[in-house]
Coordinates of C-alpha atoms and ligand atoms in Angstrom, one line a residue:
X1 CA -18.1 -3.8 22.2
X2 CA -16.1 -5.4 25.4
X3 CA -14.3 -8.9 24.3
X4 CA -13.9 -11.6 27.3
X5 CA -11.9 -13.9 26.3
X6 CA -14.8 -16.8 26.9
X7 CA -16.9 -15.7 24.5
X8 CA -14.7 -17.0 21.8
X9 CA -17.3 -19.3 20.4
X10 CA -16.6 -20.8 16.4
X11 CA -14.0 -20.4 14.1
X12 CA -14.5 -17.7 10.8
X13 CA -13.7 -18.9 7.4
X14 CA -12.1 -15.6 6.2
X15 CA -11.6 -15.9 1.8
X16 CA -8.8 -12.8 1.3
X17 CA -8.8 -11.4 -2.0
X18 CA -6.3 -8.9 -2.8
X19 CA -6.0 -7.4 -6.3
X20 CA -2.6 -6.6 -8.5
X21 CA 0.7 -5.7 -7.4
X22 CA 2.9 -6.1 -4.4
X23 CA 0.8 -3.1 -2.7
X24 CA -2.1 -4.7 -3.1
X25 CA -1.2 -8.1 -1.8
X26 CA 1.5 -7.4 0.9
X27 CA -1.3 -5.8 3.4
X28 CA -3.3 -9.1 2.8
X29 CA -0.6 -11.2 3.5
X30 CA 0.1 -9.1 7.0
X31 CA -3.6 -9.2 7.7
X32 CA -3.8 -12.6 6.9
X33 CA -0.9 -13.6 9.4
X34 CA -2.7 -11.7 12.3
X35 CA -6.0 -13.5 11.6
X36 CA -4.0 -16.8 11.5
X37 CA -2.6 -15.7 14.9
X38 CA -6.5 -15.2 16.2
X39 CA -7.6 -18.9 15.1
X40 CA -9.4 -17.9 12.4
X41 CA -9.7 -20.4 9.2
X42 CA -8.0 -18.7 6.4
X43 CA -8.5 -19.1 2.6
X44 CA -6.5 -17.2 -0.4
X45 CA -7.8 -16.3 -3.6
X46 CA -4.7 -15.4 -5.5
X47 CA -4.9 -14.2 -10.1
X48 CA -2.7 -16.6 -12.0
X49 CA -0.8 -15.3 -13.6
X50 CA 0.2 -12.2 -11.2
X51 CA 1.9 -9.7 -12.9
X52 CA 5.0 -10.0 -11.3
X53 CA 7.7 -12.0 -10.1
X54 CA 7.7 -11.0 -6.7
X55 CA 3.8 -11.5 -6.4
X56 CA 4.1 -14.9 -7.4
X57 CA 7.6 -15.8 -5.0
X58 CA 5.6 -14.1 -1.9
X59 CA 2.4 -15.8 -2.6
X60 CA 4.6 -19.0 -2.5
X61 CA 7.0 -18.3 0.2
X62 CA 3.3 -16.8 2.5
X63 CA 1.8 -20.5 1.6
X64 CA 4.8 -22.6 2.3
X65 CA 4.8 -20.9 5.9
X66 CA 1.1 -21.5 6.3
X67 CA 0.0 -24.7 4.8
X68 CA -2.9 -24.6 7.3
X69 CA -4.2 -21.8 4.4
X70 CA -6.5 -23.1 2.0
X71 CA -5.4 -21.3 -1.6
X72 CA -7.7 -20.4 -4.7
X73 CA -5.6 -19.8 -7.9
X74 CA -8.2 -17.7 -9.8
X75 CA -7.6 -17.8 -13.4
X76 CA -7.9 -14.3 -14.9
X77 CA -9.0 -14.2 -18.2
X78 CA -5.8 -11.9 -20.1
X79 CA -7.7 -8.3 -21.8
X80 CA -7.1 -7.5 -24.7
X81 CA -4.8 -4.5 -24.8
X82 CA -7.2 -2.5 -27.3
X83 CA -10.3 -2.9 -24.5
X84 CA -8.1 -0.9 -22.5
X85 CA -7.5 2.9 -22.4
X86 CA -4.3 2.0 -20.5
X87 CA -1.0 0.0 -20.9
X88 CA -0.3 -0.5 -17.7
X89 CA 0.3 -4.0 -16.8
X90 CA -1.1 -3.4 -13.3
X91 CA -4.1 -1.5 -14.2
X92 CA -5.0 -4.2 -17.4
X93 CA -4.5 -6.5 -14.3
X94 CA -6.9 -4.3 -12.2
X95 CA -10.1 -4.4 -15.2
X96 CA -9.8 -7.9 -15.8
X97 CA -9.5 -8.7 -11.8
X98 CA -13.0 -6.5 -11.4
X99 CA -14.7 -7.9 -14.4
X100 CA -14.7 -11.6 -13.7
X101 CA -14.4 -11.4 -9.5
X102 CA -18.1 -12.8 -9.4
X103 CA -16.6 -15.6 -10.6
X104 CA -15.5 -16.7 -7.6
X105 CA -18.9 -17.6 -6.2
X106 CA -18.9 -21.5 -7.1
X107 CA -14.9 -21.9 -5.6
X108 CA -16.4 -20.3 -2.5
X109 CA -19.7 -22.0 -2.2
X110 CA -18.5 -25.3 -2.3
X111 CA -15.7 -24.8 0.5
X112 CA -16.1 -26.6 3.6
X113 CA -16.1 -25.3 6.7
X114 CA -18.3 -22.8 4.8
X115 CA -17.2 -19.1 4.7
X116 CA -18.3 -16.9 7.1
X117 CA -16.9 -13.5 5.7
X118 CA -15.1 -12.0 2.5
X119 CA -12.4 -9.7 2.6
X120 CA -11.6 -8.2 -0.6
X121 CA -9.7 -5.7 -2.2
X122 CA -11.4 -2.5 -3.2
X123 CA -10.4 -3.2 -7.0
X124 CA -13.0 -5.9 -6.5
X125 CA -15.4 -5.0 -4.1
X126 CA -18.4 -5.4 -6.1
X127 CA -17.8 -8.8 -7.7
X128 CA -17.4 -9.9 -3.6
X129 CA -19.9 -7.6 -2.9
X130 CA -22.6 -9.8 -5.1
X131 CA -20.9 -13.2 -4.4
X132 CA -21.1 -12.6 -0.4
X133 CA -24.7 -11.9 -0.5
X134 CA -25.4 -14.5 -2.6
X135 CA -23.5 -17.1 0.1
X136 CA -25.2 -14.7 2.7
X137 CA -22.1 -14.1 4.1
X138 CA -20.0 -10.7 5.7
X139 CA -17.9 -8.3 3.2
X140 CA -15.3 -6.9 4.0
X141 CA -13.2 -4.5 2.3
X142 CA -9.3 -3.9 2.8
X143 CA -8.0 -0.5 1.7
X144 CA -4.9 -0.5 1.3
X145 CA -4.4 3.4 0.7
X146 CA -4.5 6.2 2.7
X147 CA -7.9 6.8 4.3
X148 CA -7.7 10.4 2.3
X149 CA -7.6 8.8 -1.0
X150 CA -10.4 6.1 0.2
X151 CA -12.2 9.0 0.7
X152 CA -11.7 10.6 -2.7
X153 CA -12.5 6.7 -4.9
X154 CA -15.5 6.7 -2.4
X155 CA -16.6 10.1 -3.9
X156 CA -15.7 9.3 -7.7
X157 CA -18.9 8.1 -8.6
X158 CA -20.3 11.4 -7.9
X159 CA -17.2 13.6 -8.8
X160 CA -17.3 11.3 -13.0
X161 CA -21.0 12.1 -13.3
X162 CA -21.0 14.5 -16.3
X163 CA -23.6 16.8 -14.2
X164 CA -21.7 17.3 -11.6
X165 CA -18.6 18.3 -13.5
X166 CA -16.3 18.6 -10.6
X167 CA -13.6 17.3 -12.2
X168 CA -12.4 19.4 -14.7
X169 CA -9.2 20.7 -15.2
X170 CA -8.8 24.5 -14.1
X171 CA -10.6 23.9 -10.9
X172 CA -7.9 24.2 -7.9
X173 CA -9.2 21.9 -5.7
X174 CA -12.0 19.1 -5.0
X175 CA -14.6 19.5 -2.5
X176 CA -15.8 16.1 -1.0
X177 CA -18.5 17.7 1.6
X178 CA -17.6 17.2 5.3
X179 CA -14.1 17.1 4.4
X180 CA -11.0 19.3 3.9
X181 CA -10.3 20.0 0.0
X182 CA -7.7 18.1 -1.7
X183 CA -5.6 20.5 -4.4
X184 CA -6.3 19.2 -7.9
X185 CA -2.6 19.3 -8.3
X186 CA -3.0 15.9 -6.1
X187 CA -5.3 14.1 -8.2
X188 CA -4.4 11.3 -10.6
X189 CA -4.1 12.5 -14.2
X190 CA -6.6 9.2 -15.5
X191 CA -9.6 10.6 -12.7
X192 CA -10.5 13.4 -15.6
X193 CA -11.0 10.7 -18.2
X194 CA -14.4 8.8 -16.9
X195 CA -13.4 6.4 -19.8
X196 CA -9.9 5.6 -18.8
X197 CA -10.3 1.9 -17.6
X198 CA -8.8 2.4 -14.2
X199 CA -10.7 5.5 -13.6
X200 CA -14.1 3.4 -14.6
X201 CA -13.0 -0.2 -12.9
X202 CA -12.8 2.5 -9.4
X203 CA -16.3 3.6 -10.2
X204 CA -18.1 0.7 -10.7
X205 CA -16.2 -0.8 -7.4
X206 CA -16.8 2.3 -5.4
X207 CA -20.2 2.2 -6.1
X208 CA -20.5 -1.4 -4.1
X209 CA -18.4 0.2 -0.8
X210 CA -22.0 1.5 0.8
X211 CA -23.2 -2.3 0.8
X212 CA -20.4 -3.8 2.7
X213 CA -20.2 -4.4 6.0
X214 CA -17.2 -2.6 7.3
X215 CA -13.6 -1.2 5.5
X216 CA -10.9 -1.9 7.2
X217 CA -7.8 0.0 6.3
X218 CA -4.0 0.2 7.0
X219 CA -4.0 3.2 8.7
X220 CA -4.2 4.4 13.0
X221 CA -6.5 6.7 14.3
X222 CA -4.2 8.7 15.2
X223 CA -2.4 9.6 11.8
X224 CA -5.9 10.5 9.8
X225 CA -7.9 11.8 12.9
X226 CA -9.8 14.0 10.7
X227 CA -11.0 11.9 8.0
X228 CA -11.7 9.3 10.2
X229 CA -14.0 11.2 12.6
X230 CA -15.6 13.4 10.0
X231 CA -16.5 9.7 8.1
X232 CA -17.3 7.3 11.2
X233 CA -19.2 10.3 12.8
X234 CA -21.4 10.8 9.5
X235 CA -20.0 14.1 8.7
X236 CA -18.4 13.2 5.3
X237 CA -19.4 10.5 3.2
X238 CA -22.6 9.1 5.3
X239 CA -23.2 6.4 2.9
X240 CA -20.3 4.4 3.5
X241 CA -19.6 1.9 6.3
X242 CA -17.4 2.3 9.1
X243 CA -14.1 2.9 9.1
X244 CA -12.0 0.1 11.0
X245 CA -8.4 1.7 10.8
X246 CA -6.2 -1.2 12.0
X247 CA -2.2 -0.3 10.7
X248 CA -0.1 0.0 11.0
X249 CA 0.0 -4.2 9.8
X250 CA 2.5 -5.2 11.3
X251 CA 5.0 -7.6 8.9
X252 CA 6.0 -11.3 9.6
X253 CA 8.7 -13.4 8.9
X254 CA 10.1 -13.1 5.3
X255 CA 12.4 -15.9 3.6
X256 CA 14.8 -13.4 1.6
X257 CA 16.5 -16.4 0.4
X258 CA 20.1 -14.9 2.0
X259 CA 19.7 -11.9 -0.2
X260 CA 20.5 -9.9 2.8
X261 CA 24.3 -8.4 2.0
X262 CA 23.0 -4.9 2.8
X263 CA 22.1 -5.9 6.5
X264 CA 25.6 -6.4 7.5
X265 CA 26.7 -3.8 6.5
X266 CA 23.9 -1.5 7.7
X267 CA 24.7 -3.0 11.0
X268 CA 28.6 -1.2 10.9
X269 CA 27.1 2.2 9.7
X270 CA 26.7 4.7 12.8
X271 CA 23.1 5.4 13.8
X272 CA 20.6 7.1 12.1
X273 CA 23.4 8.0 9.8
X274 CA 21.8 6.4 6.4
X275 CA 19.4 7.8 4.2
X276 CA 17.6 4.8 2.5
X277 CA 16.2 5.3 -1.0
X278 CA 12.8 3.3 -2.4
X279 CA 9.8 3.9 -4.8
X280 CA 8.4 0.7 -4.4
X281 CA 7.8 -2.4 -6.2
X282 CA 6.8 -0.3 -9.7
X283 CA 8.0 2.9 -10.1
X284 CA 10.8 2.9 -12.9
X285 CA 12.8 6.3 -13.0
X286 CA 13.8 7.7 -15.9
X287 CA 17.8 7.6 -16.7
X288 CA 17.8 11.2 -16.7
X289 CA 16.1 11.7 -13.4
X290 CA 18.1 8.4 -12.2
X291 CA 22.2 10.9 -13.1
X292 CA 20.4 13.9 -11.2
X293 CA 19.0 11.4 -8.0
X294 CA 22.7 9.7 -8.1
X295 CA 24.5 13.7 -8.5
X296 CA 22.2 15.1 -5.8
X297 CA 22.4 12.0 -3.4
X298 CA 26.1 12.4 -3.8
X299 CA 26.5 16.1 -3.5
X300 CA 24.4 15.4 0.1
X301 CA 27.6 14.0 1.2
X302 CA 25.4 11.2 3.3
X303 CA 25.7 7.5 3.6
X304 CA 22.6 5.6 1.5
X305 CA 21.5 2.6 0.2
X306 CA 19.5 2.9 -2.8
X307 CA 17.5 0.4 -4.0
X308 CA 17.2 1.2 -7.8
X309 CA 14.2 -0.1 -10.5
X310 CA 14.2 0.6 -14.0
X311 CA 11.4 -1.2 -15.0
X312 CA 7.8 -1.4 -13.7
X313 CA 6.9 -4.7 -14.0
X314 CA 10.5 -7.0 -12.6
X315 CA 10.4 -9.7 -14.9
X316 CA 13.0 -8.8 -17.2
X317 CA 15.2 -6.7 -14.7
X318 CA 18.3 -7.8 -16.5
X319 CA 20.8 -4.7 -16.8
X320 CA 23.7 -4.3 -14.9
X321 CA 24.3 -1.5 -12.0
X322 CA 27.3 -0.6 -14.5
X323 CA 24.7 0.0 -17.6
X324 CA 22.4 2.6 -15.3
X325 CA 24.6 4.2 -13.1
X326 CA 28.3 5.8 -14.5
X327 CA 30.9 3.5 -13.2
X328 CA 32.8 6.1 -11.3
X329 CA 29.8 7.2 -9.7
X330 CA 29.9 3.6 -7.7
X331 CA 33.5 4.0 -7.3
X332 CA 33.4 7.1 -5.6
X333 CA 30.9 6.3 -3.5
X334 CA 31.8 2.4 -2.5
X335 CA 32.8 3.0 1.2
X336 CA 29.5 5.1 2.1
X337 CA 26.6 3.9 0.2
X338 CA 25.1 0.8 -1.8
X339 CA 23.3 0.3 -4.6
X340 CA 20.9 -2.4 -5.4
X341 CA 18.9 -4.1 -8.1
X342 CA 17.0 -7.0 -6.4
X343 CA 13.9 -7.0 -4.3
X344 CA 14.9 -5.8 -0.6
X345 CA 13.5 -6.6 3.0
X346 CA 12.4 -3.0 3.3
X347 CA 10.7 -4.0 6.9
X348 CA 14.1 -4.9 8.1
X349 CA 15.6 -2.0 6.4
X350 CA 13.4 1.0 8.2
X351 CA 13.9 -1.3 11.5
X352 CA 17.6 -0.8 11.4
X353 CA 19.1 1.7 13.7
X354 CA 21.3 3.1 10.9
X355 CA 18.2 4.5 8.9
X356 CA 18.0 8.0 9.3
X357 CA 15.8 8.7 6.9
X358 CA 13.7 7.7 4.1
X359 CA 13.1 8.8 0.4
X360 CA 9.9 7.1 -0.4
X361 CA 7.2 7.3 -3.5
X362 CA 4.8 7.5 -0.8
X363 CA 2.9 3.7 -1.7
X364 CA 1.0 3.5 1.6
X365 CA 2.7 0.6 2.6
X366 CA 6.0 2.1 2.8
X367 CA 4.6 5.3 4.8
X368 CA 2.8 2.5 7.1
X369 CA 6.1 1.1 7.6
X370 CA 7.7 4.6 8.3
X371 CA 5.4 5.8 10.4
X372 CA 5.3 2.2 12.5
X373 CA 9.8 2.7 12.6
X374 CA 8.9 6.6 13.6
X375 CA 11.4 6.9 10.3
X376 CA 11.4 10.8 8.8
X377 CA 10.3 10.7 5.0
X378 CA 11.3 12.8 2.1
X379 CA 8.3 12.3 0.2
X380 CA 8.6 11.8 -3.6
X381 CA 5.3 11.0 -5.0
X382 CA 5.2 9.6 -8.2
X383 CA 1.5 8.3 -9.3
X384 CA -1.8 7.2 -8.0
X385 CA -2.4 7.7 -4.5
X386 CA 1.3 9.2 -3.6
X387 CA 0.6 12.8 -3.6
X388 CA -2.4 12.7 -1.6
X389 CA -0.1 9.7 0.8
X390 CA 2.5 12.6 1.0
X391 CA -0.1 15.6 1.9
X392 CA -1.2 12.7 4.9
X393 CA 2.6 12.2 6.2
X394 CA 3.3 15.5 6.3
X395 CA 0.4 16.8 8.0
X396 CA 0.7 13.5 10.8
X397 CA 4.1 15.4 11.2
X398 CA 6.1 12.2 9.0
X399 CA 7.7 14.1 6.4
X400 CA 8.4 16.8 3.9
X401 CA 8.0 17.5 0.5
X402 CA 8.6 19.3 -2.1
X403 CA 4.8 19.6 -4.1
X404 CA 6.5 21.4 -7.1
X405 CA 8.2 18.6 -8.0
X406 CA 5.2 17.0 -9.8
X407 CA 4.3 13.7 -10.7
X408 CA 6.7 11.0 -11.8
X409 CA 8.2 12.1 -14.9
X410 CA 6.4 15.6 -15.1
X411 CA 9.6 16.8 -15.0
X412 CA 13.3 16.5 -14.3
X413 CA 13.8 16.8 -10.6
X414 CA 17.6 18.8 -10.7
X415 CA 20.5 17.6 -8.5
X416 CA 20.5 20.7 -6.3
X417 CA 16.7 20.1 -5.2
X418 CA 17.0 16.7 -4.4
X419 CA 20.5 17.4 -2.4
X420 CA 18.4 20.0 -0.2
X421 CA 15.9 18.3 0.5
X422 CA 18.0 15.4 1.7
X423 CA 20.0 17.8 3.3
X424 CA 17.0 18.6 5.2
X425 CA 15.7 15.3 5.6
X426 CA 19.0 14.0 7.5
X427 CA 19.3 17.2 9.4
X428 CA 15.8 18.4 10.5
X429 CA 16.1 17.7 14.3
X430 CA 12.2 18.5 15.2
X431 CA 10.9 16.5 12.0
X432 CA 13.1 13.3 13.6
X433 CA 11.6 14.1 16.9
X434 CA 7.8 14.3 15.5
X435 CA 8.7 11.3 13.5
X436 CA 9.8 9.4 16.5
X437 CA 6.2 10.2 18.1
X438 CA 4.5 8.9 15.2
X439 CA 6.1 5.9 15.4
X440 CA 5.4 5.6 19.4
X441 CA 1.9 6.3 18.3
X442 CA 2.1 3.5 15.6
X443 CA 2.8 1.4 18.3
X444 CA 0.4 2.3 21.0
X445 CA -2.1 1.7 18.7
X446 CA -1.0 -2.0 17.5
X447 CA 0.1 -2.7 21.1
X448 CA -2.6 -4.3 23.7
X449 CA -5.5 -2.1 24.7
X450 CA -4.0 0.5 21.6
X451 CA -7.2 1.7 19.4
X452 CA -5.7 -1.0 16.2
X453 CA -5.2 -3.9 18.3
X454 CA -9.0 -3.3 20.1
X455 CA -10.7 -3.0 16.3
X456 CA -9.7 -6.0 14.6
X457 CA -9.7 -7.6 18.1
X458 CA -13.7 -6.5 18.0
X459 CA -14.0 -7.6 14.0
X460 CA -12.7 -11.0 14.5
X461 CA -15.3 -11.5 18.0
X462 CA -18.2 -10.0 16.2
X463 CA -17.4 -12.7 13.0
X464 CA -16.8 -15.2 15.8
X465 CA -20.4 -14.6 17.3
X466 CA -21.9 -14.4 13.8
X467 CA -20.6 -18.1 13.0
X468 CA -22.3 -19.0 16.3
X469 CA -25.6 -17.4 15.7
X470 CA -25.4 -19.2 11.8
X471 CA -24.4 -22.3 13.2
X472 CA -27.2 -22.2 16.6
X473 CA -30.2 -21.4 13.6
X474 CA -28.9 -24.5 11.8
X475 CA -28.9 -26.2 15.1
X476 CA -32.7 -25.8 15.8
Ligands
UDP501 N1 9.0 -3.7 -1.0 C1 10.1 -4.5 -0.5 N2 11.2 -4.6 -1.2 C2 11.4 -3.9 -2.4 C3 10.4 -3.1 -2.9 C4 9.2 -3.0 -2.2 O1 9.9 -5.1 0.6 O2 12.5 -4.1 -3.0 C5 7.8 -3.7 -0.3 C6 7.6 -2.4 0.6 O3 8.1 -2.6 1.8 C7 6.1 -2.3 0.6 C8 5.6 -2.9 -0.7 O4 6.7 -3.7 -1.2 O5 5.5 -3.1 1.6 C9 5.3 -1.9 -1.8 O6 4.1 -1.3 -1.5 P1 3.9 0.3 -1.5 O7 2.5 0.5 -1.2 O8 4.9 1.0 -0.6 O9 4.3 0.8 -3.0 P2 3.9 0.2 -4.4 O10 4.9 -0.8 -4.7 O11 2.5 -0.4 -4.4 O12 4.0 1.4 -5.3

């Protein structure tokens, strides 16, 4: 499709809905501020209550920025605990979101200029699946994982069905036709239990992905070139819509409210001389594997800042450094590395010239952001997605990791493993160098005429002409 820039004809209505958790919703907010930046009429449908803290101070810091956004508070009705196999905040969060997502039909019908598209979450892609055709409107989904593990929810409905038994424990790896295996080692422990809730809410969804219109994910073409082909060229997966990678998202401004004392002194450490530790807005560690991280990130003898959860969901954060981490660890380490407890700017962090390198859980939105700062990763998956996120970064030529170190919690992770791998990390002069292409790729692909920039440049036109065509049949 060729754009001219006089064919810019009506405005989309756009409704965002992202699901639970900061992964969820920061990838709406970026996409929403780059449709903003294209003139298109924006509306937010937010869960109230989110699940946490930070959800709910983004949401309002996003809005306070944008008043121009029309925002739906959509009152999730809480689940009972015992309807769920899991306790999970995020997941409960997930059902409930999926199960009353229809819901939203009268909010949006009666919203004026009318919508002209829906772009939802894939948590609750068939609740906006069944509204949008009911307004006779576009749906779009946003993934906001890797387009590996897209694949592997878009395939679940097949893989859960008890005849095809694919799923079973024992087996080494999955097959997903048209595509390269994935090692079972890699899958999430709750996709062998077609009962557990989060496994079924990712059924029922993925069963609605074939009847949208297009899925666009956080992600360039040239990180996942093999997915995406296989998929868009009807190799793997015909069923499903195209692909529409558009990542990496880029950020925009954040209001830290001054909580910034680890920029300054980032900005005195020597370049690419910090290795900066994050697993993302909910992944607790143990304190066990907490003593060997702090031991092994010690014994590396390199500079870091750490940014250190003990909780998964932060609203009752309330311990002390002191009560996590022994005292004289933080005293021997005071004049080369920082510990903190609050939420971070981890888009200015991997944008400073200090970072040399990055321990991450793998959430896709931190590898996004790695990949777009060319930072090398140490990949330490803990759940979900993260292992099959870490097979992706280190095959685009990202990172490194160790697969024996499990899942989260599987088991303790010792001191020297962790201080080799760092070791390597920091040291590793081709992995920096591949990393740095990644990142120029990143941004040849967001930058103008890059593959990114051209798609959502192309989605936005085509909505554009669809409004016209709607409002022209109206006309006559
Ligand atoms: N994040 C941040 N500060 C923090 C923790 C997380 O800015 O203190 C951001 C991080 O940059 C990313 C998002 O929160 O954009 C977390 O999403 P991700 O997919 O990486 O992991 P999740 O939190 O979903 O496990």
């Amino acid at each position: 499709m060729s754009i001219s820039p006089g064919s810019v004809t009506s405005q989309p209505h756009i409704a965002l809905f992202p699901s639970a958790g900061m992964g969820h919703l920061t990838p709406f907010l970026r996409l929403a501020s780059l449709l903003l930046s294209h003139n298109c009429k924006l509306t937010l449908i937010t869960a109230k209550p989110t699940v946490s803290v930070a959800e709910c101070t983004h949401i309002s810091s996003f809005l306070s920025k944008h008043p121009e956004i029309n925002h739906i508070e959509f009152h999730v009705p809480p689940m009972q605990l015992s309807g769920s196999i899991s306790d999970d905040p995020f997941f409960i969060q997930f059902e409930a979101t999926s199960r009353s997502a229809h819901q939203i039909h009268p909010l949006l019908a009666s919203l004026t200029p009318p919508v002209s598209a829906i772009f939802a979450d894939l948590v609750v892609a068939n609740g906006a699946n069944k509204v949008a055709v009911d307004l006779g409107v576009r749906n779009y989904i946003v993934s906001t994982t890797s387009l590996k593990f897209l694949s592997l929810m878009a395939y679940l409905p097949v893989l859960t069905t008890s005849a095809a038994a694919k799923l079973v424990d024992g087996a080494t790896e999955i097959e997903i036709p048209g595509l390269t295996p994935l090692p079972i080692s890699s899958i999430p422990p709750p996709f062998f239990n077609a009962d557990h809730g989060f496994t079924a809410t990712l059924v029922s969804n993925a069963k609605a992905l074939p009847f949208c219109n297009g899925i666009l994910m956080n992600t360039f073409e040239s990180f996942e070139p093999e997915t995406l082909s296989a998929i868009n060229n009807k190799r793997a997966l015909s069923n499903l819509p195209s692909i529409l990678p558009i990542g990496p998202l880029e950020t925009y401004g954040l209001n830290m409210n001054g909580q910034t004392r680890y920029l300054p002194w980032l900005n005195d450490q020597p370049a690419e001389s910090v290795v900066f530790l994050s697993f993302g807005s909910r992944t607790a560690m143990s304190k066990d594997q907490i003593k060997e991280l702090s031991d092994g990130l010690e014994r590396s003898g390199y500079r870091f800042l750490w940014v250190l959860k003990t909780k998964k969901v932060d609203k009752d954060e309330k311990e002390d450094l002191g009560e996590i981490l022994s005292s004289s660890f933080l005293e021997r380490t005071k004049n080369r590395g920082m510990v903190i407890k609050e939420w971070v700017n981890q888009q200015d962090i991997l944008g400073n010239a200090a970072i040399g390198g990055f321990v991450s859980h793998c959430g896709w939105n931190s590898v996004m952001e790695a990949a777009g700062n060319g930072v090398p990763v140490l990949a330490w998956p803990q759940h979900g997605d993260q292992r099959t996120n870490a097979e992706v970064l280190e095959k685009a030529g990202l990172g490194i990791w160790d697969a024996t170190w499990g899942w989260g919690g599987q088991r303790l992770v010792k001191q020297d493993e962790i201080q080799r791998k760092i070791s390597e990390l920091m040291t590793d002069e081709k992995l920096k160098s591949k990393a740095k292409s990644v990142g120029d790729e990143a941004k040849k692909a967001t930058g103008n005429g890059g593959t990114s920039k051209n798609t959502i440049l192309e989605t936005i036109e085509s909505l554009k002409q669809n409004v016209q065509t709607v409002l022209g049949t109206h006309k006559n």
